XYZ file of N, CA and C in Angstrom:
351
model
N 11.513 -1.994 -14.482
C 10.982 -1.484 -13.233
C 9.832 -2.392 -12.794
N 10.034 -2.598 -11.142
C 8.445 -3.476 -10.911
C 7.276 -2.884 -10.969
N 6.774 -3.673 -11.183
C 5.304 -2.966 -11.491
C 4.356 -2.204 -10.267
N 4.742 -2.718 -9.471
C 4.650 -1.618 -7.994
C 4.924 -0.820 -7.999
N 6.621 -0.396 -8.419
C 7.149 0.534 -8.414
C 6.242 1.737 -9.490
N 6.229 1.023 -10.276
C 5.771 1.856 -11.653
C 4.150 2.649 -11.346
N 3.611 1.703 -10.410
C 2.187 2.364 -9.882
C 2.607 3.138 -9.033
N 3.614 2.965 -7.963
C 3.672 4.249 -7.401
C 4.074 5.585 -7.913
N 4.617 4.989 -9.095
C 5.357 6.579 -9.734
C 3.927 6.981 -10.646
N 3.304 6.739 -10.975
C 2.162 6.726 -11.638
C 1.115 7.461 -10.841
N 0.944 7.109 -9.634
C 0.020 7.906 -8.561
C 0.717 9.199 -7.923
N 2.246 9.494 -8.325
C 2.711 10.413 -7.819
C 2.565 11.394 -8.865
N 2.671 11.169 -9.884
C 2.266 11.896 -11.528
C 1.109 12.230 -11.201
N 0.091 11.716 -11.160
C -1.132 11.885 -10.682
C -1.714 12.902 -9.752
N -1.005 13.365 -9.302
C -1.334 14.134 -8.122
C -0.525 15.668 -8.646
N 0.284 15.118 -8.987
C 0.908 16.778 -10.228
C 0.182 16.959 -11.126
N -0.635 16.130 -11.823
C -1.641 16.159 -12.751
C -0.978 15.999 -14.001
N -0.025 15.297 -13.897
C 0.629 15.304 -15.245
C 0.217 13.745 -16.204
N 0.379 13.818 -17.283
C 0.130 12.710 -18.544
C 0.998 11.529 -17.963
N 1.875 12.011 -17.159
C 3.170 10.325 -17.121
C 2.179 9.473 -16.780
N 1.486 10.013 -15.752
C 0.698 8.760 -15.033
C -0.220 7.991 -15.881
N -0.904 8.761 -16.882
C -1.437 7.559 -17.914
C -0.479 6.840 -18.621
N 0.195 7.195 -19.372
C 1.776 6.194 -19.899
C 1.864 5.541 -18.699
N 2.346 5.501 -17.623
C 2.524 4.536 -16.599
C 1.732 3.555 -16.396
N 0.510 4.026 -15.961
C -0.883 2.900 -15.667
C -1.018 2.227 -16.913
N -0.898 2.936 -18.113
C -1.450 2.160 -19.341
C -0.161 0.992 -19.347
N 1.105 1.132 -19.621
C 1.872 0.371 -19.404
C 1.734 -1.099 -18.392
N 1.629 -0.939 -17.389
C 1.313 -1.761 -16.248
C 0.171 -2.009 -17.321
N -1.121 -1.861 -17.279
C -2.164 -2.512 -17.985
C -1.904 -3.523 -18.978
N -1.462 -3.111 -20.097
C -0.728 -3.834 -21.637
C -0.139 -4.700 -20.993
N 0.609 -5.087 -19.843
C 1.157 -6.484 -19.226
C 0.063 -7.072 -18.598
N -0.870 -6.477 -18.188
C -1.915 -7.340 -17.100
C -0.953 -7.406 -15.910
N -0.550 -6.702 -15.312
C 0.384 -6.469 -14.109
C -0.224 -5.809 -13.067
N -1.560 -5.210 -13.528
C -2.447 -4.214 -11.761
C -2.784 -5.043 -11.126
N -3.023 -6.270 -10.963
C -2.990 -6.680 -9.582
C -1.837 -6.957 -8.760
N -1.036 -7.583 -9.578
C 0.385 -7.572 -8.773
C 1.045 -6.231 -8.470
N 0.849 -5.611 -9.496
C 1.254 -3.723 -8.696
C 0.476 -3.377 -7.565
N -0.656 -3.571 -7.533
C -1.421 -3.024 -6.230
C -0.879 -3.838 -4.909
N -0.684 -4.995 -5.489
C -0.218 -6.297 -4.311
C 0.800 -5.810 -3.804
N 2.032 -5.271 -4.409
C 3.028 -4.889 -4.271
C 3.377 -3.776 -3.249
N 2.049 -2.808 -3.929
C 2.616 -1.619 -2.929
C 2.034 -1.961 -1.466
N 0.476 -2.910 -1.479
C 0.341 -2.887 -0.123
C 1.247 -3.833 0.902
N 1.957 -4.883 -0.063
C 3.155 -5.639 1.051
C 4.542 -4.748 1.480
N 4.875 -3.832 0.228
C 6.074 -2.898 0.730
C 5.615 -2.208 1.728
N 4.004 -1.789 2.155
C 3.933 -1.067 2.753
C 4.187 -1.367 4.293
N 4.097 -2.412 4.460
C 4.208 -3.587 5.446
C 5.682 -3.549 6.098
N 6.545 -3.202 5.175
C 7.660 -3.587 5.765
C 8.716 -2.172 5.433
N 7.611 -1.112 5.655
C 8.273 0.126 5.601
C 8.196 0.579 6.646
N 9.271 1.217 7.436
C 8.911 1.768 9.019
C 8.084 3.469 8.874
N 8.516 4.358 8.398
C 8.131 5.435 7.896
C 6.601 5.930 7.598
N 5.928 6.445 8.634
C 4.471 6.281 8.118
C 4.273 7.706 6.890
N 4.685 8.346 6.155
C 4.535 8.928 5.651
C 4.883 8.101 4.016
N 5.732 7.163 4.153
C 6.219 6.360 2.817
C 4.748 5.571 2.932
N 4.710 4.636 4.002
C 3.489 3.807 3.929
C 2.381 4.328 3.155
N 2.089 5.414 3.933
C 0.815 5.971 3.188
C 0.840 6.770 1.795
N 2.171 6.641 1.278
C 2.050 6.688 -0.154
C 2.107 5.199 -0.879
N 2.407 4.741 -0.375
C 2.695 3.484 -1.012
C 0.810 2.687 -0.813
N 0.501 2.995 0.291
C -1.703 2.734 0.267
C -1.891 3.268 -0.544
N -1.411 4.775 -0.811
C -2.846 5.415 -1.737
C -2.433 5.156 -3.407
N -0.929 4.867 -3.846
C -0.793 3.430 -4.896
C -1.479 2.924 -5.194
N -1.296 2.194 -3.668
C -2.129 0.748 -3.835
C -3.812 1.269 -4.136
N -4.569 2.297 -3.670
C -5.776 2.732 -3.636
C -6.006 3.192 -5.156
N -4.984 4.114 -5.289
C -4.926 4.175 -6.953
C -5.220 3.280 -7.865
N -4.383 2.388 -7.364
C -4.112 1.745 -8.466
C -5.476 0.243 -8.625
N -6.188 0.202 -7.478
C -7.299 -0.139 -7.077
C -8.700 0.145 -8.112
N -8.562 1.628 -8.174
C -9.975 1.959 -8.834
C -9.631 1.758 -10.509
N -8.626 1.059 -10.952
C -8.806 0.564 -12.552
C -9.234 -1.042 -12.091
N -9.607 -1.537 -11.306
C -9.235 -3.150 -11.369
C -11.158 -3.127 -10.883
N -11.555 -4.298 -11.572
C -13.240 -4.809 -11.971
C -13.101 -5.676 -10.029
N -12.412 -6.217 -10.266
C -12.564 -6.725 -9.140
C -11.166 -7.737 -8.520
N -11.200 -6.657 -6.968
C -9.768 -6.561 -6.458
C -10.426 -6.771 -5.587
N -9.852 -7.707 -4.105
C -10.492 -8.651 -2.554
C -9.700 -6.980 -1.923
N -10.559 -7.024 -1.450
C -10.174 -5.673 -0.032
C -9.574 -6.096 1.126
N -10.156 -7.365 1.288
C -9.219 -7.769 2.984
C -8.086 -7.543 2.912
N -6.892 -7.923 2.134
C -5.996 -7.672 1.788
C -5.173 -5.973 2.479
N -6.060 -5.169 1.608
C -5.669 -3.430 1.916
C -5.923 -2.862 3.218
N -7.359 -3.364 3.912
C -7.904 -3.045 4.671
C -7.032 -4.051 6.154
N -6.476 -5.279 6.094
C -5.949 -5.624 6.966
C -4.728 -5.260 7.280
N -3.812 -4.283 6.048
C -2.346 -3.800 6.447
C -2.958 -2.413 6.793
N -3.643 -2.188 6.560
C -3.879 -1.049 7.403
C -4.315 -1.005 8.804
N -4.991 -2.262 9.198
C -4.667 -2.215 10.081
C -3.987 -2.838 11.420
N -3.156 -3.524 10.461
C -2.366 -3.768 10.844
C -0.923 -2.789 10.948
N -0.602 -1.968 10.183
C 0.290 -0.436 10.394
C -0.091 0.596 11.548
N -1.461 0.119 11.865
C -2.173 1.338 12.630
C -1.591 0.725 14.191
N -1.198 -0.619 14.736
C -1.194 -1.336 15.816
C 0.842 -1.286 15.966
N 1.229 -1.853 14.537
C 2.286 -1.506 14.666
C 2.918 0.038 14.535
N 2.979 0.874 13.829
C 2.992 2.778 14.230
C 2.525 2.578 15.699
N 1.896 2.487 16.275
C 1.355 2.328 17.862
C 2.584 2.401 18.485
N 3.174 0.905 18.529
C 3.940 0.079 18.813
C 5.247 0.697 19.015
N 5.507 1.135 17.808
C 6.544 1.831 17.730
C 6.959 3.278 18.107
N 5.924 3.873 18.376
C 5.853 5.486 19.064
C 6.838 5.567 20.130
N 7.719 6.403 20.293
C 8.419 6.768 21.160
C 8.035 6.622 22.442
N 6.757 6.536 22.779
C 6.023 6.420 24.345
C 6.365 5.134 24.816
N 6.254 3.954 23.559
C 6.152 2.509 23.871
C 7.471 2.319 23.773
N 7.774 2.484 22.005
C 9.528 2.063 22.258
C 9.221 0.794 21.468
N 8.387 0.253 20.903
C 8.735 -1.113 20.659
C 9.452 -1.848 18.874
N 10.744 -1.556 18.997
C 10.832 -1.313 17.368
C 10.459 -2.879 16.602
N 9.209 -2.983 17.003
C 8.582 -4.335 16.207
C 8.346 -4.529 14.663
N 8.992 -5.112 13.602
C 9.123 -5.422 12.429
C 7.748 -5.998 12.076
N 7.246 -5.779 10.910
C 6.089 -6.623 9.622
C 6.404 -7.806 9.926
N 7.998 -8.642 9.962
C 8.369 -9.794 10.059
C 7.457 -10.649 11.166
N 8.202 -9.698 12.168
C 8.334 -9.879 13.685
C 6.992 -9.983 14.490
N 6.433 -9.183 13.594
C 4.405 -8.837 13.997
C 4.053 -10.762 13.911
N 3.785 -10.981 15.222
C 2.831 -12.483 15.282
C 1.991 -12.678 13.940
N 1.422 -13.656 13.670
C 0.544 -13.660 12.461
C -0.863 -13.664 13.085
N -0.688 -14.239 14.742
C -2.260 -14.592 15.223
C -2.444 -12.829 15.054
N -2.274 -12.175 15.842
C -1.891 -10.469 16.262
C -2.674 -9.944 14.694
N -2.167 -10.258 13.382
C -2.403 -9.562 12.587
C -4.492 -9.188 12.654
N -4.522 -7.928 12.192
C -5.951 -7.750 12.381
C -6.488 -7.247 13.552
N -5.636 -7.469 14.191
C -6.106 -7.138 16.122
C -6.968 -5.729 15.929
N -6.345 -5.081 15.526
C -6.779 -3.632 15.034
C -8.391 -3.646 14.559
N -8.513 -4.316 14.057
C -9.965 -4.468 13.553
C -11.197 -4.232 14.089
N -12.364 -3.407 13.381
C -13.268 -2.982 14.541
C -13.794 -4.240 14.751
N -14.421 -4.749 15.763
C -15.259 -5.704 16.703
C -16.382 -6.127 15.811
N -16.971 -7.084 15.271
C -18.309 -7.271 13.877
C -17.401 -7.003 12.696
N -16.018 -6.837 12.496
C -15.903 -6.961 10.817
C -14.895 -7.623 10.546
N -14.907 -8.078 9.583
C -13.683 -9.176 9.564
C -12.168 -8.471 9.424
């Protein structure tokens, strides 16, 4: 299983309050695999249309965040908002069924408040 995968099932344990999720996280750990799991869930999240999957697949990635000494935030903080411009986009009002792919690269970030990177 990828190790994305395995953090998301791990943060879903988590929230039932059950033991899997330590066997899970500890697992991923013993490889040295949490950064690429966290990486993971925030690029799937990217190229999931579904905002209810997305935002399990962030709070993964958020999960799976608070074991790591030091993890770059731009990263989390720019698909978010970058999901927030595309969900926009895509609302039935607009109509625009614009892809993660398809999203310009200048565009990415647009979302961003004004003073932050």
């Amino acid at each position: 299983m990828a190790p994305g995968a395995l953090l998301l099932e791990a943060q879903k344990e988590y929230e039932k309050e059950s033991q899997k999720a330590d066997e899970y996280l500890r697992e991923i750990r013993e490889q040295q695999l949490l950064p690429e799991a966290v990486g993971q869930c925030i690029e799937a999240a990217g190229y999931e249309h579904e905002p209810d999957t997305q935002k399990s697949l962030l709070r993964a990635a958020s999960f799976g965040k608070c074991f790591l000494d030091k993890f770059p935030p731009e990263g989390f903080v720019r698909m978010c908002q970058d999901l927030r411009v595309l969900n926009a986009i895509r609302d039935y009002q607009i109509g625009i069924p614009l892809t993660f792919t398809q999203y310009p690269p200048a565009c990415r970030g647009i979302g961003a408040v004004p003073g932050h990177p």
